[in-house]
Amino acid sequence: MSELVEHVDEYDRVLGVVERGEAEREGWPHRIATTICRDRTGRILVLRRSETHPRFPGYYDVMVGGAVDVGESYEEAAARELSEELGVRVPVHFLFKFLCRKGISPIWLGVHEAVVPEALIPDSGEIGWQDWMTVAELREVVDEWRFVPGGREALRQYLESGFGNGARESATE
């Protein structure tokens, strides 16, 4: 059986439960929880998806995340995904959500931020490479490297909102 997700509308209201593959094939919006990870100095974790990843293999991203399970909140899903993909358990702080129409199918992206340790245990099935970059370094490569479309859009919103400039002190404590 494939992964079950909540099919939601353009206002993020639940319409029903469907298989994620069906939601993608039919173009039905569903929820994805993501986290932008920072270290204590403010650098952002950049990763390249593994070549065997089912969605956007080999693409770069600044978000760790995945589908929100049925009945799960964005925050719960973001924390679960951090643990599964990076082997860390840290608080996540909800920042914003938006309906992303770029990529495989429309998705509601719930974007979070977390301060994580530099020593990570990445899931090799999900992550092929990772490194820390400053905001200035990220701005230089975001349009040159092959980024996951939703990740690029979320990064732009994150930086334009001022979060990427250290404006949110509690996220970097």
PDB file of C-alpha atoms in Angstrom:
ATOM      1  CA  MET A   1       0.000   0.000   0.000  1.00  0.00           C
ATOM      2  CA  SER A   2       1.326   3.428  -0.832  1.00  0.00           C
ATOM      3  CA  GLU A   3       1.568   6.419   1.449  1.00  0.00           C
ATOM      4  CA  LEU A   4      -1.778   7.964   2.464  1.00  0.00           C
ATOM      5  CA  VAL A   5      -2.134  11.759   2.502  1.00  0.00           C
ATOM      6  CA  GLU A   6      -4.919  14.238   3.010  1.00  0.00           C
ATOM      7  CA  HIS A   7      -6.242  15.684  -0.229  1.00  0.00           C
ATOM      8  CA  VAL A   8      -6.777  19.388   0.494  1.00  0.00           C
ATOM      9  CA  ASP A   9      -8.266  22.326  -1.378  1.00  0.00           C
ATOM     10  CA  GLU A  10      -6.823  25.719  -2.344  1.00  0.00           C
ATOM     11  CA  TYR A  11      -7.429  26.893   1.248  1.00  0.00           C
ATOM     12  CA  ASP A  12      -5.679  23.848   2.821  1.00  0.00           C
ATOM     13  CA  ARG A  13      -8.994  22.353   3.996  1.00  0.00           C
ATOM     14  CA  VAL A  14      -9.152  18.544   4.066  1.00  0.00           C
ATOM     15  CA  LEU A  15     -11.345  17.000   1.351  1.00  0.00           C
ATOM     16  CA  GLY A  16     -10.461  13.353   1.944  1.00  0.00           C
ATOM     17  CA  VAL A  17      -7.739  10.742   2.253  1.00  0.00           C
ATOM     18  CA  VAL A  18      -5.979   9.464  -0.888  1.00  0.00           C
ATOM     19  CA  GLU A  19      -2.801   7.684  -1.874  1.00  0.00           C
ATOM     20  CA  ARG A  20       0.040  10.111  -2.459  1.00  0.00           C
ATOM     21  CA  GLY A  21       0.731   8.674  -5.920  1.00  0.00           C
ATOM     22  CA  GLU A  22      -2.906   9.233  -6.894  1.00  0.00           C
ATOM     23  CA  ALA A  23      -2.790  12.827  -5.605  1.00  0.00           C
ATOM     24  CA  GLU A  24       0.304  13.460  -7.735  1.00  0.00           C
ATOM     25  CA  ARG A  25      -1.165  11.817 -10.853  1.00  0.00           C
ATOM     26  CA  GLU A  26      -4.479  13.667 -10.513  1.00  0.00           C
ATOM     27  CA  GLY A  27      -2.898  17.012  -9.570  1.00  0.00           C
ATOM     28  CA  TRP A  28      -4.679  17.113  -6.207  1.00  0.00           C
ATOM     29  CA  PRO A  29      -3.091  19.340  -3.562  1.00  0.00           C
ATOM     30  CA  HIS A  30      -1.735  17.609  -0.478  1.00  0.00           C
ATOM     31  CA  ARG A  31       0.515  18.638   2.400  1.00  0.00           C
ATOM     32  CA  ILE A  32       4.295  18.535   2.679  1.00  0.00           C
ATOM     33  CA  ALA A  33       6.148  19.589   5.835  1.00  0.00           C
ATOM     34  CA  THR A  34       9.641  20.970   5.341  1.00  0.00           C
ATOM     35  CA  THR A  35      12.382  22.431   7.482  1.00  0.00           C
ATOM     36  CA  ILE A  36      15.171  24.820   6.626  1.00  0.00           C
ATOM     37  CA  CYS A  37      18.067  23.849   8.881  1.00  0.00           C
ATOM     38  CA  ARG A  38      20.554  26.349  10.261  1.00  0.00           C
ATOM     39  CA  ASP A  39      23.630  25.935  12.391  1.00  0.00           C
ATOM     40  CA  ARG A  40      24.448  28.150  15.373  1.00  0.00           C
ATOM     41  CA  THR A  41      26.378  30.586  13.146  1.00  0.00           C
ATOM     42  CA  GLY A  42      23.413  31.073  10.794  1.00  0.00           C
ATOM     43  CA  ARG A  43      24.608  28.983   7.861  1.00  0.00           C
ATOM     44  CA  ILE A  44      21.942  27.013   6.005  1.00  0.00           C
ATOM     45  CA  LEU A  45      22.132  23.295   5.289  1.00  0.00           C
ATOM     46  CA  VAL A  46      22.121  22.570   1.552  1.00  0.00           C
ATOM     47  CA  LEU A  47      21.639  19.026   0.376  1.00  0.00           C
ATOM     48  CA  ARG A  48      21.561  17.103  -2.856  1.00  0.00           C
ATOM     49  CA  ARG A  49      18.972  14.378  -3.052  1.00  0.00           C
ATOM     50  CA  SER A  50      20.225  10.860  -3.660  1.00  0.00           C
ATOM     51  CA  GLU A  51      20.215   9.615  -7.234  1.00  0.00           C
ATOM     52  CA  THR A  52      17.657   6.980  -6.209  1.00  0.00           C
ATOM     53  CA  HIS A  53      15.229   9.454  -4.606  1.00  0.00           C
ATOM     54  CA  PRO A  54      11.755   8.975  -6.145  1.00  0.00           C
ATOM     55  CA  ARG A  55      11.176  12.732  -6.582  1.00  0.00           C
ATOM     56  CA  PHE A  56      13.771  15.054  -8.127  1.00  0.00           C
ATOM     57  CA  PRO A  57      16.757  12.669  -7.843  1.00  0.00           C
ATOM     58  CA  GLY A  58      20.092  14.478  -7.797  1.00  0.00           C
ATOM     59  CA  TYR A  59      18.486  17.910  -7.301  1.00  0.00           C
ATOM     60  CA  TYR A  60      19.660  20.364  -4.648  1.00  0.00           C
ATOM     61  CA  ASP A  61      17.412  21.597  -1.847  1.00  0.00           C
ATOM     62  CA  VAL A  62      17.501  23.640   1.343  1.00  0.00           C
ATOM     63  CA  MET A  63      14.593  21.793   2.896  1.00  0.00           C
ATOM     64  CA  VAL A  64      14.339  18.468   4.676  1.00  0.00           C
ATOM     65  CA  GLY A  65      10.848  17.084   4.668  1.00  0.00           C
ATOM     66  CA  GLY A  66       8.110  14.915   3.332  1.00  0.00           C
ATOM     67  CA  ALA A  67       4.416  14.221   3.223  1.00  0.00           C
ATOM     68  CA  VAL A  68       2.262  15.032   6.228  1.00  0.00           C
ATOM     69  CA  ASP A  69       0.614  11.837   7.437  1.00  0.00           C
ATOM     70  CA  VAL A  70      -3.163  11.656   7.816  1.00  0.00           C
ATOM     71  CA  GLY A  71      -4.154  13.444  11.025  1.00  0.00           C
ATOM     72  CA  GLU A  72      -0.640  14.788  11.591  1.00  0.00           C
ATOM     73  CA  SER A  73       0.160  18.496  11.947  1.00  0.00           C
ATOM     74  CA  TYR A  74       2.767  20.248   9.818  1.00  0.00           C
ATOM     75  CA  GLU A  75       4.949  20.644  12.916  1.00  0.00           C
ATOM     76  CA  GLU A  76       4.715  16.967  13.882  1.00  0.00           C
ATOM     77  CA  ALA A  77       5.583  15.920  10.339  1.00  0.00           C
ATOM     78  CA  ALA A  78       8.519  18.339  10.145  1.00  0.00           C
ATOM     79  CA  ALA A  79       9.997  17.006  13.398  1.00  0.00           C
ATOM     80  CA  ARG A  80       9.471  13.390  12.274  1.00  0.00           C
ATOM     81  CA  GLU A  81      11.130  14.023   8.911  1.00  0.00           C
ATOM     82  CA  LEU A  82      14.163  15.678  10.558  1.00  0.00           C
ATOM     83  CA  SER A  83      14.621  12.598  12.705  1.00  0.00           C
ATOM     84  CA  GLU A  84      14.200  10.199   9.773  1.00  0.00           C
ATOM     85  CA  GLU A  85      16.371  12.066   7.276  1.00  0.00           C
ATOM     86  CA  LEU A  86      19.082  13.658   9.453  1.00  0.00           C
ATOM     87  CA  GLY A  87      18.971  11.644  12.663  1.00  0.00           C
ATOM     88  CA  VAL A  88      18.306  14.684  14.866  1.00  0.00           C
ATOM     89  CA  ARG A  89      15.542  15.547  17.296  1.00  0.00           C
ATOM     90  CA  VAL A  90      15.292  19.300  17.752  1.00  0.00           C
ATOM     91  CA  PRO A  91      12.432  21.790  18.030  1.00  0.00           C
ATOM     92  CA  VAL A  92      11.030  23.074  14.748  1.00  0.00           C
ATOM     93  CA  HIS A  93       9.524  26.548  14.422  1.00  0.00           C
ATOM     94  CA  PHE A  94       6.685  27.040  11.944  1.00  0.00           C
ATOM     95  CA  LEU A  95       7.361  30.017   9.657  1.00  0.00           C
ATOM     96  CA  PHE A  96       4.792  30.037   6.846  1.00  0.00           C
ATOM     97  CA  LYS A  97       2.909  27.890   4.365  1.00  0.00           C
ATOM     98  CA  PHE A  98       2.032  28.397   0.737  1.00  0.00           C
ATOM     99  CA  LEU A  99       0.450  26.542  -2.144  1.00  0.00           C
ATOM    100  CA  CYS A 100       3.292  25.587  -4.464  1.00  0.00           C
ATOM    101  CA  ARG A 101       2.193  24.797  -7.999  1.00  0.00           C
ATOM    102  CA  LYS A 102       5.708  24.115  -9.303  1.00  0.00           C
ATOM    103  CA  GLY A 103       6.958  20.558  -9.485  1.00  0.00           C
ATOM    104  CA  ILE A 104       5.180  17.225  -9.703  1.00  0.00           C
ATOM    105  CA  SER A 105       1.780  18.345  -8.431  1.00  0.00           C
ATOM    106  CA  PRO A 106       0.354  21.188  -6.348  1.00  0.00           C
ATOM    107  CA  ILE A 107       1.366  20.923  -2.704  1.00  0.00           C
ATOM    108  CA  TRP A 108       0.858  22.953   0.418  1.00  0.00           C
ATOM    109  CA  LEU A 109       4.359  23.482   1.768  1.00  0.00           C
ATOM    110  CA  GLY A 110       4.529  24.071   5.512  1.00  0.00           C
ATOM    111  CA  VAL A 111       7.955  25.674   5.993  1.00  0.00           C
ATOM    112  CA  HIS A 112       9.726  25.456   9.342  1.00  0.00           C
ATOM    113  CA  GLU A 113      13.127  26.418  10.662  1.00  0.00           C
ATOM    114  CA  ALA A 114      15.362  24.529  13.103  1.00  0.00           C
ATOM    115  CA  VAL A 115      18.825  24.939  14.528  1.00  0.00           C
ATOM    116  CA  VAL A 116      20.574  21.608  14.138  1.00  0.00           C
ATOM    117  CA  PRO A 117      24.010  20.330  15.136  1.00  0.00           C
ATOM    118  CA  GLU A 118      26.679  20.264  12.469  1.00  0.00           C
ATOM    119  CA  ALA A 119      27.210  16.523  13.020  1.00  0.00           C
ATOM    120  CA  LEU A 120      24.339  14.854  11.176  1.00  0.00           C
ATOM    121  CA  ILE A 121      23.491  11.269  10.274  1.00  0.00           C
ATOM    122  CA  PRO A 122      21.859  11.642   6.836  1.00  0.00           C
ATOM    123  CA  ASP A 123      19.709   8.874   5.390  1.00  0.00           C
ATOM    124  CA  SER A 124      21.674   7.861   2.272  1.00  0.00           C
ATOM    125  CA  GLY A 125      18.453   6.798   0.547  1.00  0.00           C
ATOM    126  CA  GLU A 126      17.268  10.408   0.783  1.00  0.00           C
ATOM    127  CA  ILE A 127      20.438  12.541   0.828  1.00  0.00           C
ATOM    128  CA  GLY A 128      23.471  12.073  -1.424  1.00  0.00           C
ATOM    129  CA  TRP A 129      25.484  15.083  -0.221  1.00  0.00           C
ATOM    130  CA  GLN A 130      25.153  17.957   2.229  1.00  0.00           C
ATOM    131  CA  ASP A 131      27.109  21.039   3.271  1.00  0.00           C
ATOM    132  CA  TRP A 132      26.608  24.326   5.094  1.00  0.00           C
ATOM    133  CA  MET A 133      26.388  27.585   3.133  1.00  0.00           C
ATOM    134  CA  THR A 134      26.015  31.213   4.065  1.00  0.00           C
ATOM    135  CA  VAL A 135      23.030  33.171   2.770  1.00  0.00           C
ATOM    136  CA  ALA A 136      25.371  35.052   0.403  1.00  0.00           C
ATOM    137  CA  GLU A 137      26.747  31.777  -0.993  1.00  0.00           C
ATOM    138  CA  LEU A 138      23.223  30.412  -1.430  1.00  0.00           C
ATOM    139  CA  ARG A 139      22.089  33.516  -3.298  1.00  0.00           C
ATOM    140  CA  GLU A 140      24.934  32.941  -5.779  1.00  0.00           C
ATOM    141  CA  VAL A 141      23.996  29.338  -6.611  1.00  0.00           C
ATOM    142  CA  VAL A 142      20.214  29.115  -6.212  1.00  0.00           C
ATOM    143  CA  ASP A 143      19.571  29.959  -9.867  1.00  0.00           C
ATOM    144  CA  GLU A 144      22.636  28.138 -11.212  1.00  0.00           C
ATOM    145  CA  TRP A 145      22.266  24.763  -9.531  1.00  0.00           C
ATOM    146  CA  ARG A 146      19.423  22.386 -10.268  1.00  0.00           C
ATOM    147  CA  PHE A 147      17.170  23.004  -7.239  1.00  0.00           C
ATOM    148  CA  VAL A 148      13.877  21.323  -6.386  1.00  0.00           C
ATOM    149  CA  PRO A 149      11.302  23.904  -7.630  1.00  0.00           C
ATOM    150  CA  GLY A 150       9.412  24.125  -4.325  1.00  0.00           C
ATOM    151  CA  GLY A 151      12.679  24.442  -2.417  1.00  0.00           C
ATOM    152  CA  ARG A 152      13.824  27.330  -4.580  1.00  0.00           C
ATOM    153  CA  GLU A 153      10.477  29.094  -4.128  1.00  0.00           C
ATOM    154  CA  ALA A 154      10.457  28.499  -0.350  1.00  0.00           C
ATOM    155  CA  LEU A 155      14.048  29.765  -0.051  1.00  0.00           C
ATOM    156  CA  ARG A 156      13.116  32.978  -1.857  1.00  0.00           C
ATOM    157  CA  GLN A 157      10.135  33.545   0.460  1.00  0.00           C
ATOM    158  CA  TYR A 158      12.295  32.703   3.475  1.00  0.00           C
ATOM    159  CA  LEU A 159      14.986  35.207   2.505  1.00  0.00           C
ATOM    160  CA  GLU A 160      12.518  37.929   1.438  1.00  0.00           C
ATOM    161  CA  SER A 161      10.706  37.596   4.777  1.00  0.00           C
ATOM    162  CA  GLY A 162      13.913  38.419   6.621  1.00  0.00           C
ATOM    163  CA  PHE A 163      14.293  35.020   8.292  1.00  0.00           C
ATOM    164  CA  GLY A 164      17.501  34.347   6.359  1.00  0.00           C
ATOM    165  CA  ASN A 165      19.075  37.556   7.660  1.00  0.00           C
ATOM    166  CA  GLY A 166      18.991  36.607  11.331  1.00  0.00           C
ATOM    167  CA  ALA A 167      15.766  38.532  11.939  1.00  0.00           C
ATOM    168  CA  ARG A 168      14.341  35.697  14.000  1.00  0.00           C
ATOM    169  CA  GLU A 169      16.560  35.552  17.070  1.00  0.00           C
ATOM    170  CA  SER A 170      14.697  32.717  18.762  1.00  0.00           C
ATOM    171  CA  ALA A 171      15.452  30.437  15.810  1.00  0.00           C
ATOM    172  CA  THR A 172      19.198  30.871  16.216  1.00  0.00           C
ATOM    173  CA  GLU A 173      19.487  30.549  19.985  1.00  0.00           C
TER     174      GLU A 173
END
